[in-house]
Short mmCIF file of C-alpha atoms and ligand atoms in Angstrom, two decimals:
data_model
loop_
_atom_site.label_atom_id
_atom_site.label_comp_id
_atom_site.label_asym_id
_atom_site.label_seq_id
_atom_site.Cartn_x
_atom_site.Cartn_y
_atom_site.Cartn_z
CA MET A 21 14.57 -25.79 -28.22
CA THR A 22 11.86 -23.61 -28.48
CA ARG A 23 13.23 -22.87 -32.13
CA PHE A 24 13.81 -26.48 -33.09
CA THR A 25 9.91 -27.63 -32.10
CA VAL A 26 8.35 -24.36 -33.85
CA ARG A 27 10.24 -25.59 -36.84
CA THR A 28 9.96 -29.08 -36.34
CA GLU A 29 5.25 -28.70 -36.08
CA ARG A 30 5.93 -26.73 -38.35
CA PHE A 31 7.97 -29.54 -41.12
CA ALA A 32 4.96 -31.07 -39.64
CA THR A 33 2.04 -29.39 -40.42
CA ILE A 34 3.99 -28.78 -44.35
CA ALA A 35 4.40 -33.16 -44.44
CA GLY A 36 0.51 -33.62 -43.11
CA TYR A 37 -0.65 -31.65 -45.76
CA VAL A 38 1.16 -33.17 -48.88
CA ALA A 39 0.51 -36.63 -47.41
CA GLY A 40 -2.88 -35.34 -47.09
CA PHE A 41 -2.86 -34.20 -50.80
CA VAL A 42 -1.11 -37.19 -52.39
CA LEU A 43 -3.90 -39.22 -50.71
CA LEU A 44 -6.74 -37.51 -52.40
CA PHE A 45 -4.88 -38.16 -55.73
CA LEU A 46 -4.58 -41.78 -55.02
CA ILE A 47 -8.18 -41.92 -54.68
CA TRP A 48 -9.50 -39.94 -57.57
CA HIS A 49 -6.62 -42.42 -59.05
CA LEU A 50 -8.09 -45.82 -57.82
CA ALA A 51 -11.83 -44.39 -58.82
CA ALA A 52 -10.53 -43.30 -61.90
CA VAL A 53 -9.18 -46.51 -63.47
CA TYR A 54 -10.73 -48.83 -61.70
CA LEU A 55 -13.99 -47.19 -60.65
CA VAL A 56 -15.38 -45.44 -63.34
CA LYS A 57 -13.71 -46.38 -66.10
CA SER A 58 -15.20 -43.70 -68.17
CA VAL A 59 -13.80 -40.47 -70.28
CA LEU A 60 -16.08 -38.51 -69.02
CA PHE A 61 -13.62 -39.10 -65.08
CA PRO A 62 -10.30 -38.40 -66.07
CA PRO A 63 -7.73 -39.89 -63.38
CA PRO A 64 -5.15 -37.36 -62.47
CA ILE A 65 -2.85 -37.94 -64.99
CA PRO A 66 -3.66 -37.18 -68.30
CA VAL A 67 -4.32 -33.92 -66.60
CA PHE A 68 -2.04 -33.11 -65.66
CA ASP A 69 -0.82 -32.94 -68.47
CA ARG A 70 -3.00 -30.82 -70.06
CA ALA A 71 -2.40 -29.07 -66.80
CA VAL A 72 1.48 -28.88 -68.02
CA VAL A 73 0.02 -28.24 -71.75
CA LEU A 74 -1.90 -25.40 -70.31
CA ILE A 75 0.65 -23.40 -68.63
CA GLU A 76 3.14 -23.80 -71.39
CA ASP A 77 1.02 -21.91 -73.72
CA ASN A 78 -0.11 -19.64 -71.08
CA ILE A 79 -3.54 -20.04 -71.19
CA LEU A 80 -4.44 -21.34 -67.31
CA GLN A 81 -1.95 -18.70 -65.84
CA GLU A 82 -4.06 -16.05 -67.37
CA GLN A 83 -7.37 -16.90 -65.97
CA ILE A 84 -6.12 -16.96 -63.33
CA VAL A 85 -5.25 -14.40 -62.41
CA ALA A 86 -7.96 -12.75 -64.10
CA SER A 87 -10.41 -14.56 -61.36
CA MET A 88 -8.02 -13.36 -58.89
CA ARG A 89 -7.30 -10.17 -59.60
CA ARG A 90 -11.56 -9.90 -59.90
CA ILE A 91 -11.75 -11.40 -56.33
CA LEU A 92 -9.49 -9.61 -55.27
CA GLN A 93 -10.87 -5.73 -56.28
CA GLY A 94 -14.16 -6.70 -54.79
CA PHE A 95 -13.13 -7.96 -51.73
CA LEU A 96 -11.43 -5.43 -51.01
CA LEU A 97 -13.54 -3.07 -51.81
CA GLY A 98 -16.82 -4.44 -50.22
CA SER A 99 -13.92 -4.89 -47.17
CA VAL A 100 -14.17 -1.18 -46.88
CA ILE A 101 -17.48 -0.23 -47.55
CA GLY A 102 -18.39 -3.17 -45.09
CA ILE A 103 -16.28 -2.52 -41.79
CA PRO A 104 -17.76 1.47 -41.54
CA ILE A 105 -21.16 0.47 -41.73
CA GLY A 106 -20.62 -3.26 -40.03
CA LEU A 107 -18.96 -0.38 -36.58
CA ALA A 108 -21.72 2.17 -37.43
CA ILE A 109 -24.87 -0.77 -37.04
CA GLY A 110 -22.76 -2.50 -33.85
CA SER A 111 -22.09 1.24 -32.23
CA PHE A 112 -25.30 3.22 -32.37
CA ARG A 113 -29.30 2.15 -32.06
CA ILE A 114 -30.49 4.16 -34.54
CA VAL A 115 -27.94 3.42 -36.98
CA ARG A 116 -28.51 -0.79 -35.86
CA TRP A 117 -32.50 0.22 -36.35
CA LEU A 118 -32.28 2.03 -40.23
CA LEU A 119 -29.88 -0.90 -41.54
CA GLU A 120 -30.46 -4.30 -39.93
CA PRO A 121 -33.72 -4.70 -42.38
CA TRP A 122 -32.32 -3.70 -44.76
CA THR A 123 -28.66 -6.07 -44.20
CA GLU A 124 -31.39 -9.02 -43.32
CA PHE A 125 -32.58 -8.00 -46.47
CA PHE A 126 -29.95 -8.54 -49.01
CA ARG A 127 -28.17 -10.84 -47.75
CA PHE A 128 -30.79 -13.33 -48.46
CA ILE A 129 -30.31 -13.01 -52.00
CA PRO A 130 -27.39 -14.52 -53.40
CA ALA A 131 -25.03 -13.30 -55.59
CA VAL A 132 -25.64 -15.78 -57.83
CA ALA A 133 -29.30 -14.17 -58.28
CA MET A 134 -27.39 -10.87 -58.68
CA ILE A 135 -25.74 -12.11 -62.12
CA THR A 136 -28.40 -10.24 -63.76
CA VAL A 137 -28.73 -7.46 -62.55
CA ALA A 138 -25.39 -7.30 -62.78
CA VAL A 139 -24.86 -8.03 -66.67
CA ILE A 140 -28.06 -5.50 -66.99
CA TRP A 141 -27.05 -2.95 -65.81
CA PHE A 142 -22.97 -3.21 -65.47
CA GLY A 143 -22.43 -5.37 -68.75
CA ILE A 144 -20.24 -8.52 -69.28
CA GLY A 145 -16.88 -6.69 -68.59
CA GLU A 146 -15.14 -5.32 -65.59
CA GLU A 147 -17.37 -3.86 -62.85
CA SER A 148 -20.20 -6.25 -63.04
CA LYS A 149 -17.11 -9.24 -61.38
CA ILE A 150 -16.19 -6.97 -59.02
CA PHE A 151 -19.83 -5.31 -58.21
CA LEU A 152 -20.21 -9.18 -57.44
CA ILE A 153 -17.70 -9.67 -55.07
CA ALA A 154 -17.86 -6.79 -53.59
CA TYR A 155 -21.91 -7.15 -53.16
CA THR A 156 -21.04 -10.85 -51.77
CA THR A 157 -18.50 -9.33 -49.34
CA VAL A 158 -20.48 -6.62 -48.09
CA PHE A 159 -22.71 -8.34 -46.07
CA VAL A 160 -20.89 -11.01 -44.73
CA VAL A 161 -18.29 -8.41 -43.20
CA VAL A 162 -20.44 -5.89 -41.56
CA ILE A 163 -22.38 -8.46 -40.15
CA SER A 164 -19.42 -9.79 -38.25
CA THR A 165 -18.37 -6.85 -37.61
CA ALA A 166 -21.68 -5.44 -35.87
CA ALA A 167 -21.31 -8.82 -34.17
CA GLY A 168 -18.29 -8.12 -32.95
CA VAL A 169 -18.69 -4.63 -31.59
CA GLY A 170 -21.89 -5.86 -29.77
CA ALA A 171 -19.41 -8.92 -28.53
CA VAL A 172 -16.96 -6.72 -26.77
CA GLY A 173 -17.13 -7.26 -22.60
CA ARG A 174 -19.14 -4.94 -20.39
CA ASP A 175 -16.12 -4.94 -18.17
CA LYS A 176 -13.52 -3.72 -20.77
CA ILE A 177 -15.92 -0.47 -21.80
CA ARG A 178 -16.35 -0.30 -18.44
CA ALA A 179 -12.60 -0.01 -16.85
CA ALA A 180 -12.04 1.85 -20.34
CA GLN A 181 -14.71 4.65 -18.57
CA CYS A 182 -13.69 4.39 -14.95
CA LEU A 183 -10.36 4.94 -16.12
CA GLY A 184 -11.43 8.71 -17.91
CA ALA A 185 -12.39 7.11 -21.76
CA SER A 186 -14.51 9.67 -23.31
CA ARG A 187 -17.32 7.95 -25.61
CA LEU A 188 -14.75 8.63 -28.64
CA GLN A 189 -11.73 7.24 -26.38
CA VAL A 190 -13.95 4.12 -25.77
CA PHE A 191 -14.78 3.32 -29.37
CA ALA A 192 -10.75 3.95 -30.96
CA LEU A 193 -9.03 2.13 -28.46
CA VAL A 194 -11.81 -0.72 -26.80
CA ALA A 195 -14.07 -1.20 -29.45
CA LEU A 196 -12.70 -0.72 -32.54
CA PRO A 197 -9.50 -3.69 -31.47
CA ALA A 198 -11.47 -5.89 -29.67
CA THR A 199 -13.47 -5.93 -32.67
CA VAL A 200 -10.45 -6.41 -35.28
CA PRO A 201 -10.57 -10.91 -35.00
CA TYR A 202 -13.58 -10.54 -35.85
CA ILE A 203 -13.75 -8.08 -38.23
CA LEU A 204 -11.03 -10.53 -39.91
CA THR A 205 -12.96 -13.57 -39.32
CA GLY A 206 -16.01 -12.10 -41.80
CA MET A 207 -13.51 -11.61 -44.48
CA ARG A 208 -12.10 -14.81 -44.21
CA LEU A 209 -15.39 -15.93 -44.53
CA ALA A 210 -16.20 -13.77 -46.90
CA MET A 211 -13.29 -14.47 -49.09
CA ALA A 212 -15.17 -18.38 -49.58
CA ASN A 213 -18.29 -16.78 -51.16
CA ALA A 214 -15.64 -15.04 -53.23
CA PHE A 215 -14.91 -17.81 -55.28
CA VAL A 216 -18.32 -19.08 -55.63
CA THR A 217 -19.71 -15.56 -56.69
CA ILE A 218 -16.45 -15.39 -59.50
CA VAL A 219 -16.96 -18.55 -61.40
CA ALA A 220 -20.45 -18.21 -61.26
CA ALA A 221 -20.57 -15.33 -62.97
CA GLU A 222 -17.06 -16.10 -65.46
CA LEU A 223 -19.39 -19.00 -66.60
CA ILE A 224 -22.20 -16.38 -67.76
CA ALA A 225 -21.12 -13.53 -68.23
CA SER A 226 -16.81 -13.21 -69.56
CA ASN A 227 -14.34 -13.58 -71.67
CA ASP A 228 -11.65 -15.08 -69.30
CA GLY A 229 -11.11 -15.98 -66.19
CA LEU A 230 -11.64 -19.70 -64.88
CA GLY A 231 -14.76 -19.32 -64.72
CA LYS A 232 -15.57 -19.07 -69.14
CA LEU A 233 -12.23 -21.90 -68.88
CA LEU A 234 -14.86 -24.74 -67.77
CA TRP A 235 -18.23 -22.93 -69.81
CA ASP A 236 -16.04 -23.06 -73.16
CA ALA A 237 -14.17 -26.98 -71.19
CA ARG A 238 -17.85 -27.87 -71.97
CA LEU A 239 -18.85 -26.56 -74.85
CA PHE A 240 -15.80 -28.76 -76.65
CA MET A 241 -16.15 -31.25 -74.14
CA GLN A 242 -12.78 -30.64 -73.03
CA VAL A 243 -13.30 -32.89 -69.88
CA GLU A 244 -8.96 -32.50 -69.08
CA ASP A 245 -9.70 -29.01 -69.35
CA ILE A 246 -12.87 -28.93 -66.88
CA PHE A 247 -10.84 -31.09 -64.11
CA VAL A 248 -7.84 -28.60 -64.52
CA ALA A 249 -10.16 -25.36 -63.48
CA LEU A 250 -11.77 -27.41 -61.28
CA VAL A 251 -7.79 -28.29 -59.30
CA ALA A 252 -6.91 -24.75 -59.98
CA LEU A 253 -9.89 -23.09 -57.79
CA GLY A 254 -9.19 -25.36 -55.17
CA LEU A 255 -5.72 -24.85 -54.97
CA LEU A 256 -6.19 -21.51 -55.59
CA GLY A 257 -9.48 -21.32 -52.34
CA PHE A 258 -6.34 -23.50 -49.79
CA LEU A 259 -3.58 -21.33 -51.00
CA THR A 260 -5.44 -18.15 -50.01
CA ASP A 261 -6.69 -19.01 -47.16
CA ARG A 262 -3.46 -19.84 -45.89
CA VAL A 263 -2.39 -16.83 -46.80
CA PHE A 264 -5.65 -14.98 -44.64
CA ARG A 265 -4.56 -16.76 -42.49
CA LEU A 266 -0.87 -16.16 -42.03
CA LEU A 267 -1.82 -12.38 -42.33
CA ILE A 268 -4.51 -12.43 -39.01
CA ARG A 269 -1.24 -14.36 -37.29
CA ALA A 270 0.87 -11.77 -38.62
CA PHE A 271 -0.92 -8.48 -37.75
CA ALA A 272 -3.91 -9.83 -35.00
CA GLY A 273 -2.30 -12.94 -33.44
CA ARG A 274 -1.62 -10.92 -29.73
CA PHE A 275 -5.30 -9.25 -30.75
CA ASN A 276 -6.46 -13.10 -29.81
CA ALA A 277 -4.69 -15.92 -29.00
CA THR A 278 -7.17 -18.36 -30.13
CA VAL A 279 -6.87 -16.99 -33.92
CA MET B 20 -16.39 15.43 5.70
CA ALA B 21 -16.76 11.83 4.48
CA LEU B 22 -15.02 11.71 0.61
CA VAL B 23 -18.17 9.65 -0.10
CA THR B 24 -21.66 9.88 1.05
CA LEU B 25 -24.11 7.10 0.30
CA GLU B 26 -28.07 8.46 1.45
CA GLY B 27 -30.95 6.23 1.75
CA VAL B 28 -29.24 4.64 -1.61
CA GLY B 29 -31.88 2.37 -2.04
CA LYS B 30 -31.93 0.08 -6.66
CA THR B 31 -34.64 -1.70 -7.68
CA TYR B 32 -34.39 -3.24 -10.91
CA ARG B 33 -37.10 -3.29 -13.74
CA GLY B 34 -37.02 -6.25 -15.82
CA ARG B 35 -39.06 -9.00 -17.64
CA THR B 36 -39.86 -10.67 -13.98
CA GLY B 37 -41.20 -8.00 -13.06
CA ALA B 38 -39.68 -5.82 -10.30
CA TRP B 39 -36.94 -6.09 -8.21
CA GLU B 40 -35.36 -4.35 -5.05
CA ALA B 41 -32.10 -5.05 -4.83
CA VAL B 42 -30.84 -2.93 -2.19
CA ARG B 43 -32.76 -0.88 -0.07
CA ASP B 44 -31.85 2.87 2.33
CA PHE B 45 -28.73 1.86 2.39
CA SER B 46 -26.45 5.01 4.13
CA LEU B 47 -22.51 4.27 4.30
CA ASP B 48 -20.09 7.38 5.17
CA LEU B 49 -16.73 6.07 4.19
CA ALA B 50 -13.55 8.18 5.29
CA GLU B 51 -10.54 9.33 3.37
CA GLY B 52 -8.16 6.64 3.59
CA GLU B 53 -9.74 3.85 5.56
CA PHE B 54 -10.32 0.17 4.01
CA PHE B 55 -13.56 -1.18 4.13
CA CYS B 56 -14.38 -4.55 3.42
CA LEU B 57 -18.27 -4.93 2.62
CA LEU B 58 -19.13 -8.28 3.34
CA GLY B 59 -22.93 -10.44 2.32
CA THR B 60 -24.37 -13.49 1.16
CA SER B 61 -24.67 -14.13 -2.19
CA GLY B 62 -26.51 -12.28 -4.11
CA CYS B 63 -27.69 -9.24 -1.62
CA GLY B 64 -26.66 -6.52 -3.85
CA LYS B 65 -22.99 -5.80 -2.76
CA THR B 66 -22.07 -5.58 -6.72
CA THR B 67 -25.03 -2.83 -7.39
CA VAL B 68 -23.89 -1.31 -4.46
CA LEU B 69 -19.96 -0.49 -5.97
CA ASN B 70 -21.95 -0.36 -9.23
CA MET B 71 -23.03 2.76 -7.91
CA VAL B 72 -20.61 4.43 -6.61
CA ALA B 73 -18.97 3.79 -9.81
CA GLY B 74 -21.45 5.70 -11.24
CA PHE B 75 -22.41 2.25 -13.92
CA GLU B 76 -25.50 2.03 -12.95
CA GLN B 77 -28.03 5.30 -10.50
CA PRO B 78 -29.74 5.15 -7.63
CA SER B 79 -33.25 4.97 -7.47
CA THR B 80 -33.91 6.35 -4.66
CA GLY B 81 -31.47 8.33 -2.31
CA ARG B 82 -27.76 9.47 -2.95
CA ILE B 83 -24.18 9.12 -3.43
CA LEU B 84 -21.73 11.65 -2.98
CA LEU B 85 -18.22 12.00 -3.58
CA ASP B 86 -15.97 14.63 -2.03
CA GLY B 87 -19.69 16.58 -1.33
CA SER B 88 -21.11 15.88 -5.03
CA PRO B 89 -23.52 13.76 -6.57
CA VAL B 90 -22.18 10.80 -8.58
CA GLU B 91 -23.76 11.22 -11.99
CA ARG B 92 -21.04 8.31 -13.97
CA PRO B 93 -18.01 6.52 -14.20
CA GLY B 94 -14.82 9.29 -13.83
CA ALA B 95 -11.18 8.37 -13.86
CA ASP B 96 -11.69 9.76 -9.93
CA ARG B 97 -13.43 5.98 -9.64
CA GLY B 98 -10.79 3.62 -10.56
CA VAL B 99 -11.75 -0.05 -9.94
CA VAL B 100 -10.88 -3.16 -10.07
CA PHE B 101 -12.92 -6.18 -11.52
CA GLN B 102 -14.46 -9.23 -10.29
CA GLY B 103 -13.39 -10.96 -13.89
CA HIS B 104 -10.72 -10.73 -15.49
CA ASP B 105 -11.95 -9.85 -18.78
CA SER B 106 -11.61 -6.05 -18.49
CA LEU B 107 -8.06 -6.40 -19.30
CA TYR B 108 -7.77 -5.44 -22.94
CA ASP B 109 -5.88 -8.92 -24.50
CA TRP B 110 -4.27 -7.26 -27.98
CA LEU B 111 -2.12 -4.17 -24.99
CA THR B 112 0.73 -6.23 -23.12
CA ALA B 113 1.08 -5.96 -19.14
CA ILE B 114 2.67 -3.04 -18.53
CA GLU B 115 0.20 -1.00 -21.91
CA ASN B 116 -2.72 -2.02 -20.30
CA ILE B 117 -1.05 -0.60 -16.93
CA GLY B 118 -0.41 2.08 -18.45
CA PHE B 119 -3.55 2.71 -20.08
CA GLY B 120 -5.58 5.47 -17.84
CA LEU B 121 -2.31 7.56 -18.63
CA ARG B 122 -2.82 7.62 -21.58
CA LEU B 123 -5.82 8.01 -22.63
CA ARG B 124 -4.80 11.56 -20.44
CA GLY B 125 -2.47 12.27 -23.00
CA MET B 126 0.64 11.73 -20.89
CA GLY B 127 3.85 11.12 -22.86
CA ARG B 128 4.90 7.48 -23.66
CA ARG B 129 7.98 7.97 -21.99
CA ASP B 130 6.51 8.56 -18.59
CA ARG B 131 3.65 6.94 -18.61
CA ARG B 132 6.31 3.99 -19.98
CA ALA B 133 7.98 4.20 -16.46
CA LYS B 134 5.18 5.44 -14.06
CA ALA B 135 3.82 2.04 -15.44
CA GLU B 136 6.08 0.50 -14.89
CA HIS B 137 6.90 1.36 -10.74
CA TYR B 138 3.01 0.08 -10.78
CA LEU B 139 4.41 -2.90 -11.98
CA HIS B 140 7.01 -3.16 -9.48
CA MET B 141 4.66 -2.03 -7.41
CA VAL B 142 2.19 -5.63 -7.53
CA GLY B 143 5.12 -7.81 -7.78
CA LEU B 144 5.38 -8.74 -11.36
CA ASP B 145 8.91 -7.20 -12.31
CA GLY B 146 10.01 -8.18 -15.79
CA GLN B 147 6.45 -9.33 -17.06
CA GLY B 148 5.27 -6.47 -18.89
CA ALA B 149 5.62 -7.44 -21.97
CA LYS B 150 3.06 -10.49 -21.49
CA HIS B 151 0.14 -10.42 -23.64
CA PRO B 152 -2.43 -10.95 -20.77
CA SER B 153 -3.84 -14.16 -21.91
CA GLU B 154 0.28 -15.50 -20.87
CA LEU B 155 -0.50 -14.30 -17.53
CA SER B 156 -1.95 -16.14 -14.46
CA GLY B 157 -5.45 -15.28 -12.79
CA GLY B 158 -4.08 -14.03 -10.28
CA MET B 159 -1.45 -11.61 -11.74
CA LYS B 160 -3.89 -10.74 -14.58
CA GLN B 161 -5.85 -9.67 -10.96
CA ARG B 162 -2.45 -7.78 -10.05
CA ILE B 163 -2.33 -5.90 -13.93
CA GLN B 164 -5.44 -4.13 -13.42
CA ILE B 165 -5.48 -3.34 -9.49
CA ALA B 166 -1.21 -1.70 -10.88
CA ARG B 167 -3.88 -0.73 -14.02
CA ALA B 168 -6.35 1.40 -11.40
CA LEU B 169 -3.56 2.94 -9.42
CA ALA B 170 -1.25 4.05 -11.81
CA ASN B 171 -4.32 6.15 -12.46
CA ASP B 172 -4.37 7.91 -8.90
CA PRO B 173 -7.86 7.37 -8.48
CA ARG B 174 -9.07 9.18 -4.84
CA ILE B 175 -10.16 5.48 -3.81
CA LEU B 176 -10.67 1.85 -5.10
CA LEU B 177 -13.77 0.11 -5.57
CA MET B 178 -12.87 -4.00 -5.74
CA ASP B 179 -15.70 -6.09 -6.54
CA GLU B 180 -14.28 -9.03 -4.66
CA PRO B 181 -11.18 -9.25 -7.11
CA PHE B 182 -9.60 -12.55 -5.83
CA GLY B 183 -12.89 -14.30 -5.32
CA ALA B 184 -11.66 -16.86 -9.28
CA LEU B 185 -8.47 -17.41 -7.21
CA ASP B 186 -6.87 -20.78 -5.22
CA ALA B 187 -6.91 -20.43 -1.25
CA MET B 188 -2.98 -20.22 -1.66
CA THR B 189 -3.16 -17.78 -4.39
CA ARG B 190 -5.84 -15.85 -2.42
CA ALA B 191 -3.84 -15.25 0.76
CA VAL B 192 -0.65 -14.34 -1.22
CA LEU B 193 -2.43 -11.47 -3.21
CA GLN B 194 -4.14 -10.14 0.42
CA GLY B 195 -1.12 -9.36 1.73
CA GLU B 196 0.44 -7.94 -1.00
CA LEU B 197 -2.71 -5.52 -1.10
CA SER B 198 -2.32 -5.04 2.72
CA ARG B 199 1.34 -3.87 2.02
CA ILE B 200 -0.18 -2.31 -1.59
CA TRP B 201 -2.33 -0.22 1.69
CA ALA B 202 -0.20 0.98 3.68
CA GLU B 203 2.31 2.21 1.34
CA THR B 204 -0.29 4.59 -0.48
CA ARG B 205 -3.69 4.63 2.05
CA LYS B 206 -5.78 5.00 -0.82
CA THR B 207 -9.27 4.96 0.45
CA VAL B 208 -11.11 1.27 -0.87
CA LEU B 209 -14.30 0.49 -1.07
CA PHE B 210 -13.50 -3.39 -1.62
CA ILE B 211 -16.69 -6.46 -2.01
CA THR B 212 -16.45 -9.94 -0.56
CA HIS B 213 -18.08 -12.28 1.24
CA ASP B 214 -15.41 -14.03 2.40
CA ILE B 215 -15.05 -13.14 6.15
CA GLU B 216 -11.58 -13.46 7.13
CA GLU B 217 -11.09 -11.76 3.69
CA ALA B 218 -12.73 -8.64 5.05
CA VAL B 219 -10.83 -9.44 9.23
CA ALA B 220 -7.58 -9.10 7.73
CA LEU B 221 -8.06 -6.17 5.14
CA ALA B 222 -10.35 -4.14 6.50
CA THR B 223 -10.46 -0.99 8.72
CA ARG B 224 -13.90 -1.35 8.91
CA VAL B 225 -16.42 -4.20 8.01
CA GLY B 226 -19.90 -4.37 7.21
CA VAL B 227 -21.99 -7.05 7.38
CA MET B 228 -25.60 -6.49 4.44
CA LYS B 229 -28.52 -8.11 4.92
CA ARG B 230 -29.50 -10.65 1.98
CA GLY B 231 -32.32 -9.38 -0.12
CA PRO B 232 -35.10 -8.24 -1.36
CA GLY B 233 -33.78 -4.78 0.30
CA GLY B 234 -30.18 -5.83 0.90
CA THR B 235 -29.13 -3.08 3.63
CA LEU B 236 -26.38 -2.72 5.66
CA LYS B 237 -27.25 -4.47 8.82
CA ALA B 238 -23.51 -3.38 10.83
CA VAL B 239 -20.93 -1.96 11.03
CA ILE B 240 -17.77 -3.44 12.50
CA PRO B 241 -14.23 -1.70 12.87
CA VAL B 242 -11.11 -3.92 13.10
CA ASP B 243 -8.26 -2.33 15.49
CA LEU B 244 -5.76 -4.68 14.35
CA PRO B 245 -1.75 -3.65 13.54
CA PHE B 246 -1.15 -5.07 10.38
CA PRO B 247 0.20 -7.20 8.48
CA ARG B 248 -2.01 -9.33 10.83
CA GLU B 249 -1.60 -12.56 12.21
CA ARG B 250 -4.56 -15.03 11.15
CA THR B 251 -3.88 -16.69 13.89
CA SER B 252 -3.44 -14.14 17.38
CA ASP B 253 -6.30 -14.93 19.48
CA ALA B 254 -7.28 -11.14 18.57
CA PHE B 255 -7.79 -11.85 15.20
CA MET B 256 -9.89 -14.85 16.68
CA ALA B 257 -12.30 -12.31 18.48
CA ALA B 258 -12.56 -9.76 15.78
CA PHE B 259 -12.90 -12.99 13.19
CA ARG B 260 -16.32 -14.65 15.77
CA GLU B 261 -17.67 -10.84 15.57
CA VAL B 262 -17.97 -11.17 11.98
CA HIS B 263 -19.01 -14.29 11.68
CA ALA B 264 -22.08 -14.26 14.51
CA LEU B 265 -23.48 -11.30 12.62
CA ILE B 266 -23.42 -12.83 9.56
CA HIS B 267 -24.68 -16.67 10.58
CA ASP B 268 -27.85 -15.53 10.37
CA GLU B 269 -27.67 -13.99 7.01
CA ILE B 270 -27.07 -17.38 5.67
CA HIS B 271 -28.95 -19.35 8.23
CA GLY B 272 -31.79 -17.40 9.51
CA ALA B 273 -35.38 -18.44 8.17
CA HIS B 274 -36.10 -17.10 4.57
N1 ATP C 302 -29.40 -6.19 -13.55
C1 ATP C 302 -30.39 -6.41 -13.61
N2 ATP C 302 -31.38 -6.57 -13.35
C2 ATP C 302 -32.18 -7.41 -12.20
N3 ATP C 302 -31.83 -7.62 -11.39
C3 ATP C 302 -30.65 -7.61 -10.39
C4 ATP C 302 -29.67 -6.89 -11.81
N4 ATP C 302 -29.24 -7.07 -11.31
C5 ATP C 302 -28.45 -7.60 -9.60
N5 ATP C 302 -29.90 -8.13 -9.72
C6 ATP C 302 -30.77 -8.36 -8.47
O1 ATP C 302 -30.70 -7.74 -7.33
C7 ATP C 302 -30.22 -8.48 -6.66
C8 ATP C 302 -28.30 -8.33 -5.37
O2 ATP C 302 -27.40 -8.52 -7.05
P1 ATP C 302 -26.05 -8.16 -6.65
O3 ATP C 302 -25.18 -8.72 -8.71
O4 ATP C 302 -25.25 -6.98 -6.02
O5 ATP C 302 -25.10 -9.45 -5.53
P2 ATP C 302 -24.24 -9.44 -4.98
O6 ATP C 302 -24.51 -9.39 -3.56
O7 ATP C 302 -23.31 -8.59 -5.99
O8 ATP C 302 -24.09 -10.96 -4.93
P3 ATP C 302 -22.51 -11.84 -5.06
O9 ATP C 302 -21.69 -11.85 -4.46
O10 ATP C 302 -23.03 -13.41 -5.78
O11 ATP C 302 -21.58 -11.72 -6.87
C9 ATP C 302 -30.00 -9.90 -7.24
O12 ATP C 302 -30.68 -10.63 -6.55
C10 ATP C 302 -29.77 -10.17 -8.07
O13 ATP C 302 -30.90 -11.46 -9.01
MG1 MG C 303 -21.02 -9.02 -6.92
#
């Protein structure tokens, strides 16, 4: 019975997504064919045809892999740096006093503004892109992790203390697990930022990637290519977020019933 | 010798709005094995007293002794059951919550599980051990809290309006269970409530507090009724009236 309802619910969700995308492409088609009627705004069918060509030539896959690899590397690096810093800021007042000015300062300097610096420092190779993604990830993860530590209920900590917990035990067995949902939420937000940053970085300084595809298409006025890149970005972002949500459910669903 | 002694304990909070004397000159001896109910109107300083005994807060004046030594910080010898159920660990199952204190002490997995199961049974939740707090009702969560505190075998159990947020029927059931558990374990209990009937139903002694500022102990009344207590009996009614008369002034007194 429950299996059945879970299945139908999942089916309904997927059906909803499919219907939503179909509607989106339908409106796009109608707008392009009947409203705008310009070569600068192709309808979906030629764009898909072009996508098929790019896939057959293995071009689209290469750009996607290039962009996604950078995103993942920078994102993981940023998270690995950000989580301990966030935990320290949330746990120790001295660390907070020392580091909060940093986070409050740098988070207002967007990664996009750092592209020139990154290129000067690291060249147009992989390092500059990974640096930028890590940069954009770190502050979001730090801030949400620190907020998570601060939001651990006072009674949870007190309960542990009067069960005999040491400071280290309070941290490892109460504060840390209570913060996991905040960390994951921060990482999810950071992933969205990473997409913004990678496209901007590849537009300006790269030999491949979806941003480069966009840039070349603009140079050679291949309007369909532009739209292929845009649709690919949207779908990749969507899929990445789904995967992230599934991971959150699988690893941390029990940490928080509302995830 | 008393298990817990409060000697002229006072607590003044200092904050944005100036100083607030929450508790003044509070003295009390708690004997081993007694069930003491601290009764008072909202804001009279009950939680403040409990927090000081638990070691969460320090008295501004006077001192608190446990077995003759001053209380300085929270410790495993004083188990606390909190008013809300935010103190349970959402990421642990019911049984893991109950065994949390044992885990802190490094008890092995299997011993821990066996002991936790014992207390799960004691609070009447057999078979519910695998559930997470989000899958338990308010009453069940309070049972888990009680089991968690008891599993750690503290010298005294401190309970701050543990049934305050429950509906009247669930509350009556849990009061009955707590009374039974206390009779089984003879654990010393300091129980806070603002419900006269609850106090008379559970306590061996009821302490009535005067309302603040400067909340203090106004009177202590022994309740010498046998357990389980019959709430409609004349003796219960008489005890209820006696306590009620004392607290009446606190509720309706000019202020
Ligand atoms: N941290 C604090 N800072 C300032 N004032 C406080 C603080 N905690 C409590 N008080 C004040 O001390 C008084 C007693 O508070 P306490 O929480 O002990 O009351 P209580 O008897 O437990 O009330 P209730 O039955 O509503 O829980 C109140 O007037 C309250 O405003
Ligand atoms: Mg209170």
